[in-house]
PDB file of N, CA and C in Angstrom:
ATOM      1  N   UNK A   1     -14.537 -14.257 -12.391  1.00 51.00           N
ATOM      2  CA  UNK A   1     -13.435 -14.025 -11.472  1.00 51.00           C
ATOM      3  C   UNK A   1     -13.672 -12.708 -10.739  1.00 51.00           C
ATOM      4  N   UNK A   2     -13.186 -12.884  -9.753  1.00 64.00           N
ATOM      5  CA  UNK A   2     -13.696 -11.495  -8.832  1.00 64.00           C
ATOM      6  C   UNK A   2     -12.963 -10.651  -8.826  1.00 64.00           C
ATOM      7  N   UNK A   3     -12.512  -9.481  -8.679  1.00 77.00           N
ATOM      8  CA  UNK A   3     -11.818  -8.355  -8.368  1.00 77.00           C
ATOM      9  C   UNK A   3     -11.011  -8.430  -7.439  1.00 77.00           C
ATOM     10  N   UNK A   4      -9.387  -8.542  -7.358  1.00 90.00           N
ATOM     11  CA  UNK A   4      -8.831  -8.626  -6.356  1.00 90.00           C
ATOM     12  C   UNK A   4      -8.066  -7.324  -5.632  1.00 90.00           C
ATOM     13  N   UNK A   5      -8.193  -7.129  -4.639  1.00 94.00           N
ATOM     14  CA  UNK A   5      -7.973  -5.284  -4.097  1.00 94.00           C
ATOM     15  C   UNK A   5      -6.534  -5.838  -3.189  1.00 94.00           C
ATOM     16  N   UNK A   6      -5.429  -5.316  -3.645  1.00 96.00           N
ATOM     17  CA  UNK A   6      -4.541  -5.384  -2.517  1.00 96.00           C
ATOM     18  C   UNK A   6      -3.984  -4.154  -1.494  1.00 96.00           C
ATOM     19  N   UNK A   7      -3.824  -4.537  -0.259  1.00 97.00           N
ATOM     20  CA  UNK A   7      -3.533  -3.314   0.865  1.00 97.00           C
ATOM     21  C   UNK A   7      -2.161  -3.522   1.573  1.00 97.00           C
ATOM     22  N   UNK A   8      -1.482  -1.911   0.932  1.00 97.00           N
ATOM     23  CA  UNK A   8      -0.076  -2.458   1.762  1.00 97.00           C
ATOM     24  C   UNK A   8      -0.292  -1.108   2.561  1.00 97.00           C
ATOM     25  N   UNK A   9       0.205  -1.473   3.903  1.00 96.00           N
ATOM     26  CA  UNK A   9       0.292  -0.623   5.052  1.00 96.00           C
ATOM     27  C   UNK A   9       1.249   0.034   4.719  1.00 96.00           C
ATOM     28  N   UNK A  10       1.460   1.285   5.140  1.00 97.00           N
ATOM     29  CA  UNK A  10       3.057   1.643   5.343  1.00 97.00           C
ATOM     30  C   UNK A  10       3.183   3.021   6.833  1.00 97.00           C
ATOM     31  N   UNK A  11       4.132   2.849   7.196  1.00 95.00           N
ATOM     32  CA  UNK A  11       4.557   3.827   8.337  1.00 95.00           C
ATOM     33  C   UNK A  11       4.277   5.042   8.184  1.00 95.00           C
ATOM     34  N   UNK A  12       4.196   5.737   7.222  1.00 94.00           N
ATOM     35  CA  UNK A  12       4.067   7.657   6.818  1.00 94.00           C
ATOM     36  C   UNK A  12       3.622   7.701   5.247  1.00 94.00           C
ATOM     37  N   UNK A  13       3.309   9.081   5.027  1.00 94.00           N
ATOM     38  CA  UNK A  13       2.799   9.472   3.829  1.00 94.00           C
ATOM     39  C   UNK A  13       3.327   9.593   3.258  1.00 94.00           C
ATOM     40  N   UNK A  14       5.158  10.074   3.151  1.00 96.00           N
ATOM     41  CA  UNK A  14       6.219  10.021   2.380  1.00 96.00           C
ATOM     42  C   UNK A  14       6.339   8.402   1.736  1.00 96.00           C
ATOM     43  N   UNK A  15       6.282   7.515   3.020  1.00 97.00           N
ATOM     44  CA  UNK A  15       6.127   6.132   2.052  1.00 97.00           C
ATOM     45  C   UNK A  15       5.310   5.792   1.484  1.00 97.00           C
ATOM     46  N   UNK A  16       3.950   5.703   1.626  1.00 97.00           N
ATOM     47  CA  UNK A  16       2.864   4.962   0.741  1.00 97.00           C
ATOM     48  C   UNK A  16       2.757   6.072  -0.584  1.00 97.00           C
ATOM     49  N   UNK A  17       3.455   7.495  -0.305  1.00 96.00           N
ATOM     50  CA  UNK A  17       3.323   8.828  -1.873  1.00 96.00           C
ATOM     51  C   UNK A  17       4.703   7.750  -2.595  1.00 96.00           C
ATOM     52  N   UNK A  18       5.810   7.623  -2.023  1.00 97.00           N
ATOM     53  CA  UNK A  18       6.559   6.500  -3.237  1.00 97.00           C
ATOM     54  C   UNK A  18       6.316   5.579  -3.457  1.00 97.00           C
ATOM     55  N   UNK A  19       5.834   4.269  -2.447  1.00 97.00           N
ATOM     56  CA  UNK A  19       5.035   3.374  -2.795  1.00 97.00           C
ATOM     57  C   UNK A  19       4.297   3.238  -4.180  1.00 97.00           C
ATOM     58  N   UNK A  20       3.223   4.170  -3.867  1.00 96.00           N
ATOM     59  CA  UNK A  20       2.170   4.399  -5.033  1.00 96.00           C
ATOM     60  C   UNK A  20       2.947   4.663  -6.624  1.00 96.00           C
ATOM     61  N   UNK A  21       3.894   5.479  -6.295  1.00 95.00           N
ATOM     62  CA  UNK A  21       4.695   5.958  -7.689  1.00 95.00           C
ATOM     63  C   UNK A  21       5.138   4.707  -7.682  1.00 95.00           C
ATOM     64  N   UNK A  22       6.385   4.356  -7.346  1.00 95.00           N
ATOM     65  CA  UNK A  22       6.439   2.888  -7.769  1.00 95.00           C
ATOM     66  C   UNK A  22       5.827   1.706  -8.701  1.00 95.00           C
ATOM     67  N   UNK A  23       4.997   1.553  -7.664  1.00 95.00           N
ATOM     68  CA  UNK A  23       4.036   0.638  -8.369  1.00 95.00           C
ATOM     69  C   UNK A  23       3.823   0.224  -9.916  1.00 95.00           C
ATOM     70  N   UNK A  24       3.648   1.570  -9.979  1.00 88.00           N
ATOM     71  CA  UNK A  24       3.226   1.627 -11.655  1.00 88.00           C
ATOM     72  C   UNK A  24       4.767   1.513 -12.535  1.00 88.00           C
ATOM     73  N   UNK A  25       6.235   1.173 -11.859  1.00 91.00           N
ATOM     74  CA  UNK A  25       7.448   1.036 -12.993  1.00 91.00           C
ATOM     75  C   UNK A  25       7.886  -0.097 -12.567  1.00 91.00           C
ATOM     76  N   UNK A  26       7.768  -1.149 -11.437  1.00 94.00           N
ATOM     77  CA  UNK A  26       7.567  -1.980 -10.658  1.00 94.00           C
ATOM     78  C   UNK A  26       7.126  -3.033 -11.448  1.00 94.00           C
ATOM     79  N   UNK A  27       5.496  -3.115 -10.882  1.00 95.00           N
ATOM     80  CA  UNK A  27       4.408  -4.129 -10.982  1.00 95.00           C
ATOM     81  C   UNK A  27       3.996  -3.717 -12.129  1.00 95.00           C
ATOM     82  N   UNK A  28       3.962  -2.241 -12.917  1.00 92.00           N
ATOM     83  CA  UNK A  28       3.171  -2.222 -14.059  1.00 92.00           C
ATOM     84  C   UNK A  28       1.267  -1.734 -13.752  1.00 92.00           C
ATOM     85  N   UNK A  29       1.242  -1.470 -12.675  1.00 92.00           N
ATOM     86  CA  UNK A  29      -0.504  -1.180 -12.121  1.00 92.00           C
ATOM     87  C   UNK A  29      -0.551  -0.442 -13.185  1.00 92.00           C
ATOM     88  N   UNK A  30      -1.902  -0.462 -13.923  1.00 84.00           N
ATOM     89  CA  UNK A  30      -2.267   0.915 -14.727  1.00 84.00           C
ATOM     90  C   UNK A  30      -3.169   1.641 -13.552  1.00 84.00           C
ATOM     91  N   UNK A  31      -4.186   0.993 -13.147  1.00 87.00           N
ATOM     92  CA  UNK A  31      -5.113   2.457 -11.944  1.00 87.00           C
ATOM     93  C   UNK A  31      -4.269   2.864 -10.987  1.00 87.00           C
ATOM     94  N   UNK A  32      -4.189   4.271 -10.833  1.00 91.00           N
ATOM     95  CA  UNK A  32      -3.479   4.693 -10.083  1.00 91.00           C
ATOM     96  C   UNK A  32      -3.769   4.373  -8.600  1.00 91.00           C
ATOM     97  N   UNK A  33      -3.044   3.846  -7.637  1.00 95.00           N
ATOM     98  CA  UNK A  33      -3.297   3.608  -6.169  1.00 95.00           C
ATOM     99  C   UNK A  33      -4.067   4.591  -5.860  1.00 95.00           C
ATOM    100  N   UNK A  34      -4.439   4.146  -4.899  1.00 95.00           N
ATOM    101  CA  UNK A  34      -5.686   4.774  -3.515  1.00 95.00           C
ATOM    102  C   UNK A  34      -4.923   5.149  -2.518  1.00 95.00           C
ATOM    103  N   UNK A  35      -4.428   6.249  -2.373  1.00 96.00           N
ATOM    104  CA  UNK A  35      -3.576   6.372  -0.973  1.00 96.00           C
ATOM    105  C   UNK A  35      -4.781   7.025   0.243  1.00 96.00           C
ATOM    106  N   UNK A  36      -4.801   6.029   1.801  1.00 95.00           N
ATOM    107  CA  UNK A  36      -5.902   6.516   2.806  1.00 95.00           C
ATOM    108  C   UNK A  36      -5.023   6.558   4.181  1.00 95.00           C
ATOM    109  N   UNK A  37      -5.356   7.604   4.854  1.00 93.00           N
ATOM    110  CA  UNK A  37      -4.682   7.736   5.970  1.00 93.00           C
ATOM    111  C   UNK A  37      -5.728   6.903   7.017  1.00 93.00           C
ATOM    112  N   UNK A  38      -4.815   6.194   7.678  1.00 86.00           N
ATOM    113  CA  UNK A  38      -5.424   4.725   8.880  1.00 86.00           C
ATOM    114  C   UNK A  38      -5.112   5.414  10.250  1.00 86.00           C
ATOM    115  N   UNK A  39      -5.932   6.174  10.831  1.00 75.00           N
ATOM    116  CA  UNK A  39      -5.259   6.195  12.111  1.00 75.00           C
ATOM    117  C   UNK A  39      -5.794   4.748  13.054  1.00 75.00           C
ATOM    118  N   UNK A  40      -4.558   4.907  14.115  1.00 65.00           N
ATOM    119  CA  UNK A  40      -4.644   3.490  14.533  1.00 65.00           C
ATOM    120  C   UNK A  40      -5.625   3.863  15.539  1.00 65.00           C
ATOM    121  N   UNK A  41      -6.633   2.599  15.822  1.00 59.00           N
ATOM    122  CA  UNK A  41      -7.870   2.712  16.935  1.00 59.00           C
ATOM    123  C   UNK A  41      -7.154   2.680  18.278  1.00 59.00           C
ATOM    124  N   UNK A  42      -8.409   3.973  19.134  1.00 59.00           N
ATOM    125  CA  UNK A  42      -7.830   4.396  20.305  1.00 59.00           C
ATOM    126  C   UNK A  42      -6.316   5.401  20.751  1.00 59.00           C
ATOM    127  N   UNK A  43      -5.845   5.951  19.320  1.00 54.00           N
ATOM    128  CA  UNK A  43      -4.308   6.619  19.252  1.00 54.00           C
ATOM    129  C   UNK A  43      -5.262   8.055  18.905  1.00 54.00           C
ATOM    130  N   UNK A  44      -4.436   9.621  20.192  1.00 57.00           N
ATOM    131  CA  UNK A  44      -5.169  10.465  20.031  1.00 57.00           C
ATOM    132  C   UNK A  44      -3.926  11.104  19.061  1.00 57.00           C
ATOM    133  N   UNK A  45      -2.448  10.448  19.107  1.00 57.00           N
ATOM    134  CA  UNK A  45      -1.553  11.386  18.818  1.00 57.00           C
ATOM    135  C   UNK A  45      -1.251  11.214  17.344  1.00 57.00           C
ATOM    136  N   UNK A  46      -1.171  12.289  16.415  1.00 58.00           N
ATOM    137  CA  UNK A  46      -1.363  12.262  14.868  1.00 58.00           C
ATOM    138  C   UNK A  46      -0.652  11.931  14.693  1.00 58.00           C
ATOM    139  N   UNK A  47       0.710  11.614  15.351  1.00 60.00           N
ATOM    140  CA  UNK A  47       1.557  10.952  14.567  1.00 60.00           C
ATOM    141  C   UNK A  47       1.732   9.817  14.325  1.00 60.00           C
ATOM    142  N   UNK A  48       0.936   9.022  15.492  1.00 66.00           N
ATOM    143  CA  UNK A  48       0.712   7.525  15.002  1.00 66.00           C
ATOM    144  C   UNK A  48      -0.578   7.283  14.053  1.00 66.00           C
ATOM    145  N   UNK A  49       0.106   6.917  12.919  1.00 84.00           N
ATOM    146  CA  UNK A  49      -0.944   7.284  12.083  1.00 84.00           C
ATOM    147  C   UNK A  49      -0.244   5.890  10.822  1.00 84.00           C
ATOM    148  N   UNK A  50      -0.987   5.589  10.444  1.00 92.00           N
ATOM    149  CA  UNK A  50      -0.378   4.556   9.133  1.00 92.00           C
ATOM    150  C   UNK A  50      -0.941   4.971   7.945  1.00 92.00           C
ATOM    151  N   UNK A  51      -0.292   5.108   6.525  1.00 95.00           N
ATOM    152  CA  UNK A  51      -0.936   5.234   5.576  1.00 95.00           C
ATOM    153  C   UNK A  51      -1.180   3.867   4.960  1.00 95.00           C
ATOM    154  N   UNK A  52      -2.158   3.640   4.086  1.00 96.00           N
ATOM    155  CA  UNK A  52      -2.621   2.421   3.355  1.00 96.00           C
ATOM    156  C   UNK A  52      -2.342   2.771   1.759  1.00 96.00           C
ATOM    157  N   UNK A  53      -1.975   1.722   1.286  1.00 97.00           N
ATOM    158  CA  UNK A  53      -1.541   2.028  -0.449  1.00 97.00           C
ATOM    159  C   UNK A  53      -2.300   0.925  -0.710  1.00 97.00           C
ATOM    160  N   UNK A  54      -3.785   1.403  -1.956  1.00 96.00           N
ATOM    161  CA  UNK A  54      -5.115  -0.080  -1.630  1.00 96.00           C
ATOM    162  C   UNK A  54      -4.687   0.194  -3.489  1.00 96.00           C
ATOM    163  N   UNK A  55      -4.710  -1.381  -3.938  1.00 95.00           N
ATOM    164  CA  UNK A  55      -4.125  -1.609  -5.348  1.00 95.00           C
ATOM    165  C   UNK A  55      -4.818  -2.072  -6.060  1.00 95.00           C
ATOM    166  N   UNK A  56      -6.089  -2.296  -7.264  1.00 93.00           N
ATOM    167  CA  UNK A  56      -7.166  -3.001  -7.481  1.00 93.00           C
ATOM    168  C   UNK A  56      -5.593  -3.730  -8.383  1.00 93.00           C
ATOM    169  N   UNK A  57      -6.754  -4.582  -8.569  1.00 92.00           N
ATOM    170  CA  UNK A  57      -5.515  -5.403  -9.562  1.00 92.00           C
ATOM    171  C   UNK A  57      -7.228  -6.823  -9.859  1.00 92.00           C
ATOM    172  N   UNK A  58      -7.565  -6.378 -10.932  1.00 88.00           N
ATOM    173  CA  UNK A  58      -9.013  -6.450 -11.580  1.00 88.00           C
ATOM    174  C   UNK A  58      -8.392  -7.808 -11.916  1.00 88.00           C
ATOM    175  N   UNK A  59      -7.160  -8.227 -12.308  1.00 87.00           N
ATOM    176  CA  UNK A  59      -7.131  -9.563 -13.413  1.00 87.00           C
ATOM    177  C   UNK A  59      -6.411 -10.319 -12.386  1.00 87.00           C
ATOM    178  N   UNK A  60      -5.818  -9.990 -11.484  1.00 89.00           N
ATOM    179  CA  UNK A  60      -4.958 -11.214  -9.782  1.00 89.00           C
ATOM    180  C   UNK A  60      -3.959 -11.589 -11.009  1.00 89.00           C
ATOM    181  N   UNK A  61      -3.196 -10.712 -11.199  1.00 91.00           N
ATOM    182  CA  UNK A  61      -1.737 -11.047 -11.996  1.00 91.00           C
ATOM    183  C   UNK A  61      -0.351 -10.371 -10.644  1.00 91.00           C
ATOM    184  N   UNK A  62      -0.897  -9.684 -10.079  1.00 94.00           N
ATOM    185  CA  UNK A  62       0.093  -9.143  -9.184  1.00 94.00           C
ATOM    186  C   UNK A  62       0.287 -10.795  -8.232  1.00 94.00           C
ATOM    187  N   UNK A  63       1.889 -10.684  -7.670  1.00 95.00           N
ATOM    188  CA  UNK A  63       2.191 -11.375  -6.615  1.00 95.00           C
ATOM    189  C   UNK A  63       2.020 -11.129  -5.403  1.00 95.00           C
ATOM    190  N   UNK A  64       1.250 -11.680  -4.677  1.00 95.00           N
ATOM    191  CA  UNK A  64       1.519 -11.054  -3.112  1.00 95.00           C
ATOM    192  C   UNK A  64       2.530 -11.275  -2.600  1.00 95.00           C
ATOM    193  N   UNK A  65       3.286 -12.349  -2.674  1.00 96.00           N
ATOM    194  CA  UNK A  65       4.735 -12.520  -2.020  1.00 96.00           C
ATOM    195  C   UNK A  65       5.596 -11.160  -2.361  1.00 96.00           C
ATOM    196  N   UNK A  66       5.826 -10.701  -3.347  1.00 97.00           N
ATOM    197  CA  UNK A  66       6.912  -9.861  -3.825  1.00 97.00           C
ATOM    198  C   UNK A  66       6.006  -8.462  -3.675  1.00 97.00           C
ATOM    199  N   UNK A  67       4.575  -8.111  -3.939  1.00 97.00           N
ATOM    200  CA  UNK A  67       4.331  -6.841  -3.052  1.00 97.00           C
ATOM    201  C   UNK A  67       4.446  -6.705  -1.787  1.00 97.00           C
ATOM    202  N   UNK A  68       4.390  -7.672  -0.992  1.00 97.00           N
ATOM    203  CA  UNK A  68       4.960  -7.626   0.446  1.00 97.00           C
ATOM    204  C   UNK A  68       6.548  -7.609   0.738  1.00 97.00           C
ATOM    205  N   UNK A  69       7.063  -7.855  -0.119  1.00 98.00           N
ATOM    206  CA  UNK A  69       9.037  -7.611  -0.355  1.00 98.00           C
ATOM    207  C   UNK A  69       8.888  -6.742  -0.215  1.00 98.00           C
ATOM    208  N   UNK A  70       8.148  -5.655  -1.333  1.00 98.00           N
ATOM    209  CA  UNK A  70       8.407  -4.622  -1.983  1.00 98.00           C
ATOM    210  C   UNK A  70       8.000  -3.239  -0.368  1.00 98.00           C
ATOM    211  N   UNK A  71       6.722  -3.605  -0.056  1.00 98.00           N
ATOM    212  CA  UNK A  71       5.993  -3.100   1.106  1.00 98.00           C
ATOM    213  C   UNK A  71       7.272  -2.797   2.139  1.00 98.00           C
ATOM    214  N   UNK A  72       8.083  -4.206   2.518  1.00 98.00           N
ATOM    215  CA  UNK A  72       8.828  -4.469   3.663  1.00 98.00           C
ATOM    216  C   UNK A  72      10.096  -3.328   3.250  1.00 98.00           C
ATOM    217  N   UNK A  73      10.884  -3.220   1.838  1.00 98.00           N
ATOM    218  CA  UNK A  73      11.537  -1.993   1.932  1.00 98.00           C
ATOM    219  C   UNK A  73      11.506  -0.756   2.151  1.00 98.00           C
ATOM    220  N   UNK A  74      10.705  -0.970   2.640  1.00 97.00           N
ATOM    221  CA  UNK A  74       9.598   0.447   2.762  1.00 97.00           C
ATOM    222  C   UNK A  74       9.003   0.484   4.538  1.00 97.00           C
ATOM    223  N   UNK A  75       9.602  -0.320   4.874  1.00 97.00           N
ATOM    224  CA  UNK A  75       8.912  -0.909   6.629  1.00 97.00           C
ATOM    225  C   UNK A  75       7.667  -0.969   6.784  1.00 97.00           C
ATOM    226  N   UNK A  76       7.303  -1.551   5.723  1.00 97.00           N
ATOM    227  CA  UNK A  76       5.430  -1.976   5.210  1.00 97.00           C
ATOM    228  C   UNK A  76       5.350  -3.527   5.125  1.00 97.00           C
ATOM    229  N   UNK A  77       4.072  -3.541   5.024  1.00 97.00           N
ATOM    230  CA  UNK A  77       4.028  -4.901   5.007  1.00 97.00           C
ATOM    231  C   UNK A  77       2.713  -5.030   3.793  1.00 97.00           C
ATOM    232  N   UNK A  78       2.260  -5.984   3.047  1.00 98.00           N
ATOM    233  CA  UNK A  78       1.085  -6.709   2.787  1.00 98.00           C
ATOM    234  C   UNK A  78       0.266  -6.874   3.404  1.00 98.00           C
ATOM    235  N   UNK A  79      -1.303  -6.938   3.542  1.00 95.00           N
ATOM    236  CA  UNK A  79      -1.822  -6.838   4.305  1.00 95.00           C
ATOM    237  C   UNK A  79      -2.521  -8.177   3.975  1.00 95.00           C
ATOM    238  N   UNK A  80      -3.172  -9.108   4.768  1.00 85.00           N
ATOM    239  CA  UNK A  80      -3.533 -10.027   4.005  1.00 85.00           C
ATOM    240  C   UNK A  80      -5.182 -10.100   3.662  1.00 85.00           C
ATOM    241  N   UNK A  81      -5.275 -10.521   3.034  1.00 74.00           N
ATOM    242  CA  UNK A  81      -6.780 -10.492   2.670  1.00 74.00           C
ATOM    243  C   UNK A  81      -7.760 -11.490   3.669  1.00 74.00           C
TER     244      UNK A  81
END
């Protein structure tokens, strides 16, 4: 079985820094998230900027439906694979 990596977008760094905490009282993740700043292609202004919250999830026990709930309270989304 392969390694499944999930990516939730989110609007700012304040969201994908709770995001990430989350996660782990939530879903239960034991590796701690990957938080990466996405600037969007062709945007010179820093504030358009997206952070990424990237989730290994080694055994595909996580839901994608309900991390994308979870993403969307957050004005995030799932990203799809």
């Amino acid at each position: 079985m392969s390694d499944v990596r999930h990516v939730l977008v989110l609007p700012d760094r304040d969201a994908a820094e709770e995001v990430a905490g989350e996660l782990t009282d939530r879903f239960g993740v034991a590796e701690e998230p990957q938080l990466v700043r996405d600037a969007l292609a062709g945007e010179d202004d820093a504030e358009d900027v997206q952070w990424l919250v990237v989730v290994e999830d080694p055994s595909a026990r996580l839901d994608a439906s309900a991390l994308d709930a979870f993403a969307a309270e957050y004005e995030g989304w799932l990203e799809a694979p």
